[in-house]
Coordinates of C-alpha atoms in Angstrom, one line a residue:
M52 CA 23.2 -50.0 -59.9
A53 CA 24.4 -52.4 -57.3
V54 CA 21.6 -54.8 -58.1
N55 CA 22.5 -54.8 -61.8
Y56 CA 26.1 -55.7 -61.2
L57 CA 25.1 -58.4 -58.8
V58 CA 22.8 -60.1 -61.3
I59 CA 25.5 -60.0 -64.1
A60 CA 28.0 -61.5 -61.7
A61 CA 25.6 -64.3 -60.9
L62 CA 25.2 -65.1 -64.6
L63 CA 29.0 -65.2 -65.1
V64 CA 29.6 -67.7 -62.3
P65 CA 27.0 -70.4 -62.0
N66 CA 27.6 -71.2 -58.4
I67 CA 24.8 -72.1 -56.1
A68 CA 26.5 -70.4 -53.0
L69 CA 27.2 -67.3 -55.1
S70 CA 23.6 -67.2 -56.4
S71 CA 22.3 -67.4 -52.8
A72 CA 24.6 -64.6 -51.7
V73 CA 23.6 -62.3 -54.6
I74 CA 19.9 -63.0 -54.2
S75 CA 20.2 -62.2 -50.4
I76 CA 22.0 -58.9 -51.1
E77 CA 19.6 -58.0 -53.9
S78 CA 16.7 -58.7 -51.6
K79 CA 18.1 -56.5 -48.8
V80 CA 18.7 -53.6 -51.2
Q81 CA 15.2 -53.9 -52.5
T82 CA 13.8 -54.1 -48.9
F83 CA 15.8 -51.0 -48.0
L84 CA 14.6 -49.0 -50.9
M85 CA 11.0 -50.0 -50.0
E86 CA 11.6 -48.9 -46.4
L87 CA 13.1 -45.6 -47.6
Q88 CA 10.1 -44.9 -49.8
N89 CA 7.7 -45.7 -47.0
E90 CA 9.5 -43.4 -44.5
T91 CA 9.7 -40.6 -47.2
A92 CA 5.9 -40.9 -47.7
R93 CA 5.4 -40.7 -43.9
L94 CA 7.5 -37.5 -43.8
K95 CA 5.5 -35.9 -46.6
K96 CA 2.2 -36.9 -44.9
F97 CA 3.4 -35.4 -41.6
E98 CA 4.5 -32.2 -43.2
A99 CA 1.1 -31.9 -44.9
M100 CA -0.6 -32.4 -41.5
Q101 CA 1.6 -29.7 -40.0
K102 CA 0.5 -27.2 -42.6
Q103 CA -3.1 -28.0 -41.8
S104 CA -2.3 -27.6 -38.0
L105 CA -3.6 -31.1 -37.2
Y106 CA -2.3 -33.1 -34.3
Q107 CA -1.9 -36.8 -34.8
P108 CA 1.0 -38.6 -33.4
L109 CA 2.7 -40.9 -35.9
N110 CA 4.6 -44.1 -35.3
F111 CA 7.8 -43.0 -37.1
W112 CA 10.4 -45.7 -36.9
P113 CA 14.0 -44.8 -37.9
L114 CA 15.4 -46.6 -40.9
R115 CA 16.9 -50.0 -40.1
W116 CA 19.7 -51.2 -42.3
D117 CA 22.2 -53.8 -41.1
L118 CA 25.4 -52.7 -42.7
K119 CA 27.4 -55.3 -40.9
Q120 CA 25.3 -58.0 -42.5
L121 CA 25.8 -56.4 -45.9
Q122 CA 29.6 -56.5 -45.3
S123 CA 29.3 -60.1 -44.3
E124 CA 27.6 -60.9 -47.7
M125 CA 30.5 -59.0 -49.4
A126 CA 33.0 -61.3 -47.7
K127 CA 31.2 -64.4 -49.0
L128 CA 31.3 -63.0 -52.5
K129 CA 35.0 -62.4 -52.3
N130 CA 35.7 -65.9 -51.1
I131 CA 33.6 -67.4 -54.0
F132 CA 34.9 -65.3 -56.8
S133 CA 38.4 -65.8 -58.4
P134 CA 40.7 -62.8 -57.5
N135 CA 41.3 -62.3 -61.2
V136 CA 37.6 -61.7 -62.1
T137 CA 37.1 -58.0 -62.5
S138 CA 33.5 -58.3 -61.5
V139 CA 34.6 -58.7 -57.9
Q140 CA 36.1 -55.2 -57.9
Q141 CA 33.1 -53.8 -59.6
I142 CA 30.6 -55.4 -57.2
S143 CA 32.8 -54.3 -54.3
S144 CA 32.9 -50.7 -55.5
E145 CA 29.2 -50.6 -56.1
L146 CA 28.5 -52.0 -52.6
D147 CA 30.9 -49.5 -51.1
D148 CA 29.0 -46.7 -52.9
S149 CA 25.7 -48.2 -51.6
H150 CA 27.1 -48.3 -48.1
A151 CA 28.0 -44.6 -48.2
S152 CA 24.6 -43.7 -49.7
V153 CA 22.8 -45.6 -47.0
L154 CA 24.7 -43.7 -44.3
T155 CA 23.9 -40.4 -45.9
L156 CA 20.3 -41.2 -46.3
Q157 CA 20.1 -42.4 -42.6
Q158 CA 21.8 -39.2 -41.5
D159 CA 19.4 -37.0 -43.5
D160 CA 16.4 -38.9 -42.1
K161 CA 17.7 -38.5 -38.5
Q162 CA 17.8 -34.7 -39.1
N163 CA 14.2 -34.8 -40.5
L164 CA 13.1 -36.8 -37.5
L165 CA 14.7 -34.2 -35.1
N166 CA 13.0 -31.4 -36.9
M167 CA 9.8 -33.3 -36.8
K168 CA 10.0 -33.8 -33.1
D169 CA 10.7 -30.1 -32.6
R170 CA 7.6 -29.2 -34.6
L171 CA 5.6 -31.8 -32.8
K172 CA 6.6 -30.5 -29.4
K173 CA 5.6 -26.9 -30.3
L174 CA 2.3 -28.1 -31.7
K175 CA 1.7 -30.2 -28.5
N176 CA 2.4 -27.1 -26.4
R177 CA -0.3 -25.2 -28.1
L178 CA -2.9 -27.8 -27.9
E179 CA -2.2 -29.3 -24.5
S180 CA -4.8 -28.3 -21.9
F181 CA -6.6 -30.3 -19.4
Y182 CA -7.8 -27.7 -16.9
V183 CA -9.2 -24.2 -17.6
Y184 CA -7.2 -21.3 -16.0
G185 CA -10.3 -19.1 -15.9
N186 CA -12.2 -17.0 -13.4
I187 CA -12.0 -19.4 -10.5
K188 CA -10.3 -19.2 -7.2
I189 CA -6.7 -20.4 -7.4
G190 CA -4.3 -20.5 -4.5
N191 CA -4.9 -18.6 -1.2
C192 CA -4.3 -14.9 -2.0
T193 CA -7.0 -12.4 -1.8
G194 CA -5.6 -10.2 -4.7
G195 CA -6.7 -12.6 -7.4
I196 CA -4.6 -14.9 -9.6
L197 CA -1.5 -14.3 -11.6
R198 CA -2.5 -13.0 -15.0
N199 CA 0.5 -11.3 -16.5
V200 CA 4.1 -10.2 -16.0
S201 CA 5.4 -6.7 -16.9
R202 CA 8.2 -5.8 -19.2
P203 CA 11.6 -5.8 -17.4
L204 CA 11.7 -3.1 -14.8
M205 CA 15.5 -3.2 -14.7
A206 CA 18.3 -5.3 -16.2
Q207 CA 22.0 -5.1 -15.5
I208 CA 25.0 -7.3 -15.5
N209 CA 25.7 -8.9 -12.1
P210 CA 28.6 -7.2 -10.2
F211 CA 31.0 -10.1 -10.9
G212 CA 30.7 -9.6 -14.7
S213 CA 29.3 -11.4 -17.7
S214 CA 31.8 -14.3 -17.3
Y215 CA 29.6 -15.6 -14.5
P216 CA 26.4 -16.5 -16.2
Y217 CA 25.0 -18.8 -13.4
G218 CA 23.7 -17.6 -10.1
A219 CA 20.8 -15.8 -8.5
W220 CA 19.8 -12.4 -7.1
G221 CA 17.0 -10.7 -5.3
M222 CA 15.7 -9.1 -2.1
D223 CA 15.2 -10.8 1.3
S224 CA 11.8 -12.5 0.8
M225 CA 10.6 -12.3 4.4
P226 CA 7.8 -9.8 5.0
G227 CA 8.9 -7.2 7.6
S228 CA 12.6 -8.0 7.2
S229 CA 15.1 -5.2 6.5
E230 CA 15.7 -4.1 2.9
L231 CA 18.5 -6.5 2.0
Y232 CA 19.6 -7.1 -1.6
W233 CA 21.8 -10.0 -2.5
V234 CA 23.7 -11.6 -5.4
M235 CA 25.2 -15.1 -5.5
A236 CA 27.3 -16.2 -8.5
L237 CA 28.6 -19.7 -9.1
M238 CA 32.3 -19.2 -9.6
S239 CA 33.7 -22.7 -9.8
S240 CA 32.9 -24.5 -13.1
N241 CA 29.5 -22.6 -13.1
I242 CA 28.4 -25.2 -10.6
Y243 CA 29.7 -24.3 -7.1
G244 CA 29.8 -21.3 -4.9
K245 CA 31.2 -20.4 -1.5
S246 CA 30.0 -16.8 -0.8
I247 CA 27.1 -14.3 -1.2
R248 CA 27.3 -10.6 -1.7
T249 CA 24.7 -8.4 0.1
Y250 CA 23.7 -4.7 -0.1
S251 CA 21.9 -2.9 2.8
S252 CA 19.7 -0.8 0.4
Y253 CA 18.3 -0.7 -3.1
K254 CA 20.4 2.5 -3.8
N255 CA 23.6 0.7 -2.8
F256 CA 22.7 -2.2 -5.0
L257 CA 22.0 0.0 -8.0
M258 CA 25.3 1.8 -7.5
L259 CA 27.1 -1.5 -6.7
K260 CA 28.8 0.0 -3.6
N261 CA 29.0 -0.6 0.1
H262 CA 28.6 -4.3 -0.3
V263 CA 29.4 -7.0 2.2
D264 CA 30.7 -10.4 1.1
L265 CA 29.7 -13.3 3.4
T266 CA 31.7 -16.5 3.2
V267 CA 29.6 -19.6 3.5
K268 CA 32.5 -22.0 3.3
S269 CA 36.2 -21.6 2.8
S270 CA 36.3 -23.8 -0.3
Y271 CA 34.0 -24.6 -3.2
T272 CA 34.5 -28.3 -2.9
V273 CA 33.8 -29.1 0.7
P274 CA 30.6 -30.4 2.4
N275 CA 27.9 -27.7 2.8
A276 CA 29.3 -25.4 0.1
I277 CA 26.8 -24.1 -2.4
Q278 CA 25.8 -26.3 -5.4
G279 CA 23.7 -25.0 -8.2
P280 CA 21.8 -21.7 -8.7
G281 CA 18.5 -22.6 -7.1
V282 CA 19.0 -20.5 -4.0
V283 CA 16.9 -17.9 -2.1
V284 CA 17.4 -15.5 0.8
Y285 CA 14.6 -15.6 3.5
N286 CA 14.7 -13.9 6.9
G287 CA 18.4 -13.2 6.9
S288 CA 19.5 -16.7 5.8
L289 CA 20.6 -18.3 2.5
Y290 CA 18.9 -21.6 1.5
Y291 CA 20.6 -23.8 -1.0
N292 CA 21.5 -27.3 -2.2
C293 CA 24.5 -28.6 -0.3
Y294 CA 27.6 -29.6 -2.2
K295 CA 27.3 -33.0 -4.0
S296 CA 24.3 -34.3 -2.1
G297 CA 20.6 -34.5 -1.8
E298 CA 20.7 -32.3 1.3
I299 CA 19.4 -28.8 1.7
C300 CA 21.4 -26.2 3.7
K301 CA 20.6 -23.0 5.6
F302 CA 23.4 -20.4 6.2
D303 CA 22.5 -17.7 8.8
F304 CA 24.0 -14.3 7.9
I305 CA 24.3 -13.2 11.6
T306 CA 25.6 -16.3 13.4
K307 CA 27.3 -17.9 10.3
D308 CA 25.9 -21.2 11.4
I309 CA 25.0 -23.8 8.8
I310 CA 22.3 -26.5 9.3
H311 CA 21.6 -29.2 6.8
I312 CA 19.1 -32.0 6.4
N313 CA 18.4 -34.7 3.8
L314 CA 15.6 -34.0 1.3
P315 CA 14.0 -37.5 1.0
N316 CA 14.6 -39.2 -2.4
A317 CA 15.5 -35.9 -4.1
G318 CA 17.4 -36.2 -7.3
H319 CA 20.6 -34.1 -7.3
S320 CA 23.9 -33.5 -9.1
N321 CA 22.3 -33.2 -12.6
K322 CA 19.9 -36.1 -12.2
F323 CA 16.7 -34.0 -12.6
P324 CA 17.7 -30.5 -13.7
Y325 CA 15.5 -28.1 -15.5
C326 CA 16.0 -28.8 -19.2
Y327 CA 13.4 -28.2 -22.0
Y328 CA 15.6 -27.6 -25.1
D329 CA 18.8 -27.2 -23.2
C330 CA 19.6 -28.5 -19.7
Y331 CA 20.5 -25.9 -17.0
G332 CA 23.2 -27.7 -15.0
Y333 CA 22.7 -28.5 -11.3
T334 CA 19.2 -27.0 -11.1
D335 CA 17.9 -30.2 -9.5
I336 CA 16.9 -28.6 -6.2
D337 CA 15.3 -25.1 -6.4
F338 CA 14.1 -23.0 -3.5
S339 CA 11.2 -20.6 -3.7
V340 CA 9.3 -18.3 -1.3
D341 CA 5.7 -17.0 -1.4
E342 CA 3.0 -15.6 0.9
N343 CA 3.0 -19.0 2.7
G344 CA 6.7 -19.2 3.4
L345 CA 9.6 -21.4 2.2
W346 CA 9.3 -24.1 -0.5
V347 CA 11.6 -26.5 -2.3
I348 CA 11.0 -27.7 -5.9
Y349 CA 12.7 -31.0 -7.1
A350 CA 12.0 -34.4 -8.6
T351 CA 12.3 -38.0 -7.5
E352 CA 12.6 -41.4 -9.2
E353 CA 9.5 -42.5 -7.3
N354 CA 7.5 -39.7 -9.1
Y355 CA 9.1 -40.7 -12.4
G356 CA 11.1 -37.5 -12.7
N357 CA 8.0 -35.3 -12.3
I358 CA 8.2 -32.2 -10.1
V359 CA 7.7 -32.7 -6.4
L360 CA 6.9 -29.8 -4.2
S361 CA 7.6 -29.6 -0.4
K362 CA 6.7 -27.0 2.2
I363 CA 9.7 -26.4 4.4
D364 CA 10.1 -25.3 8.0
S365 CA 12.5 -22.4 7.6
S366 CA 14.0 -22.8 11.0
K367 CA 14.7 -26.5 11.2
L368 CA 14.5 -27.4 7.4
T369 CA 12.1 -30.2 8.1
V370 CA 9.6 -31.1 5.4
L371 CA 6.1 -30.1 6.5
Q372 CA 4.0 -31.3 3.6
T373 CA 4.7 -32.7 0.1
W374 CA 2.8 -32.6 -3.2
K375 CA 3.5 -34.7 -6.3
T376 CA 2.7 -33.2 -9.7
K377 CA 2.4 -34.8 -13.2
L378 CA 4.8 -32.3 -14.8
F379 CA 8.1 -33.8 -16.0
K380 CA 10.8 -31.5 -14.5
R381 CA 13.1 -31.9 -17.6
A382 CA 10.3 -30.4 -19.7
T383 CA 10.5 -27.0 -18.0
T384 CA 13.1 -24.3 -17.8
N385 CA 12.3 -23.1 -14.2
A386 CA 9.5 -22.9 -11.6
F387 CA 8.4 -20.7 -8.7
M388 CA 5.7 -20.3 -6.1
V389 CA 3.0 -17.6 -5.8
C390 CA 0.1 -17.8 -3.2
G391 CA 0.4 -21.6 -2.8
V392 CA 0.5 -22.2 -6.6
L393 CA 3.4 -23.7 -8.4
Y394 CA 4.1 -22.0 -11.8
A395 CA 6.5 -23.5 -14.4
T396 CA 8.1 -21.9 -17.5
R397 CA 9.4 -23.1 -20.8
Q398 CA 11.4 -21.5 -23.6
V399 CA 9.5 -19.9 -26.5
S400 CA 12.5 -18.3 -28.2
E401 CA 16.0 -17.1 -27.3
N402 CA 14.4 -13.9 -26.0
E403 CA 11.2 -15.1 -24.5
E404 CA 10.0 -17.4 -21.8
E405 CA 6.4 -18.6 -21.2
I406 CA 4.7 -19.4 -17.9
F407 CA 2.7 -22.3 -19.2
Y408 CA 1.8 -24.4 -16.2
M409 CA 0.3 -24.1 -12.7
F410 CA -0.4 -26.5 -9.9
D411 CA -2.7 -25.4 -7.0
T412 CA -1.6 -26.9 -3.7
I413 CA -5.0 -26.1 -2.3
T414 CA -7.1 -28.1 -4.8
N415 CA -4.4 -30.3 -6.4
Q416 CA -5.7 -29.0 -9.8
E417 CA -3.4 -28.1 -12.6
A418 CA -3.4 -26.3 -16.0
K419 CA -1.1 -26.2 -19.0
N420 CA -2.5 -23.3 -21.0
L421 CA -1.5 -20.1 -19.2
K422 CA 0.6 -18.5 -22.0
I423 CA 2.1 -15.7 -19.8
R424 CA 5.2 -14.4 -21.6
L425 CA 8.5 -13.0 -20.1
V426 CA 11.0 -11.0 -22.1
K427 CA 14.6 -12.2 -21.5
Y428 CA 18.0 -11.0 -22.7
L429 CA 19.8 -14.4 -23.2
P430 CA 18.6 -18.0 -23.7
S431 CA 19.9 -19.4 -20.4
V432 CA 17.7 -19.5 -17.3
A433 CA 19.7 -19.9 -14.0
N434 CA 17.2 -18.8 -11.4
L435 CA 13.7 -17.4 -11.4
H436 CA 11.8 -16.7 -8.1
Y437 CA 9.0 -14.6 -6.7
N438 CA 9.2 -12.2 -3.8
P439 CA 5.9 -11.8 -1.8
V440 CA 7.2 -8.6 -0.2
N441 CA 7.0 -6.5 -3.3
R442 CA 5.4 -9.0 -5.7
K443 CA 8.2 -9.0 -8.1
L444 CA 9.9 -11.8 -10.1
Y445 CA 13.7 -11.9 -9.9
F446 CA 15.5 -13.5 -12.8
F447 CA 19.2 -14.4 -13.3
N448 CA 19.5 -14.6 -17.1
G449 CA 22.9 -15.5 -18.5
G450 CA 24.6 -13.1 -16.1
Y451 CA 21.9 -10.4 -16.3
M452 CA 19.8 -9.5 -13.3
I453 CA 16.3 -8.8 -14.4
A454 CA 13.2 -7.8 -12.3
Y455 CA 9.5 -7.9 -13.3
N456 CA 6.2 -6.8 -11.7
V457 CA 3.7 -9.7 -11.3
L458 CA 0.2 -8.6 -12.2
F459 CA -2.9 -10.1 -10.6
S460 CA -6.6 -10.0 -11.6

């Protein structure tokens, strides 16, 4: 309709400048309509391919319509036309309607594109595999390789309540250590912590009685306070990311001493958190323990945001050895170590996670087709780590504390 009014206006006022302006706008409208038809055809083609379960990346470009330039052409028309000519108001009204229509069409197309990207990600997850996770030796455990995870053995709200959805829990991960259960909840903006609660037995933990609260720092916002949920307890000490820094800290439960050291080039303070669909705040630096000892999982700019894995001396916090993976950290929900193998998870649904990736530090081989599922209670993933003492996974899930058995072949 806008094109028709513009042509009529051009016939009423034989002005060369007006004619040029009208032809320019008419050409832009026609170009836009052609672009819209092309993009609609691409969407239909992609949806058809989705139904056939074919994977073929498409170069889908968002619609490009320079509305400022359209408004500039409008201004030229108003300067040329006499204010008393009703065609000006008609043309202005039609162009305003076209403006609104373009914005609506662009918004609809953006939503289509977001939906398309979501479907493409899920399709890519199913098809992506460049190493077979088969009957081969992986890691350095004699009991076989990780094959499955049990249904939740237990699940209960953490002792601080459901209003504290970010934290961690578990049992001391050092073989031969006393049976010590612990819970750490982030109590300042769901980011910072200053204490940890411990229980001397599993019975006390289940009954939530006879606990001991250990104060790491007197304030949430001071150097060496706790930042983020990626903590673990190993041999009577808490290991964590130090407040607002790329440093790692160790808090000794007996002496109350804290030592800290810089983790070279580590992203921190929400630079490289676990993300996938939603980002889990301040999960940049994540500790893990397996049969080989203490590890830290993080990402660096040098490795393009991909996961970096370092073996840590638990006494001095020095880095003993480092591995670089090709797995983008923001494309995962969490990660943990088992028998010298890094495993990473991603969200399948609000009530299910999938262990989909492994990286073997012995052979430097990796796989993305594991498909090991974990039942969860809420969408968020704060902390997930393995304990080599009892071969269980401990999961802090939206305030719930969940435990699973890890099953080996």
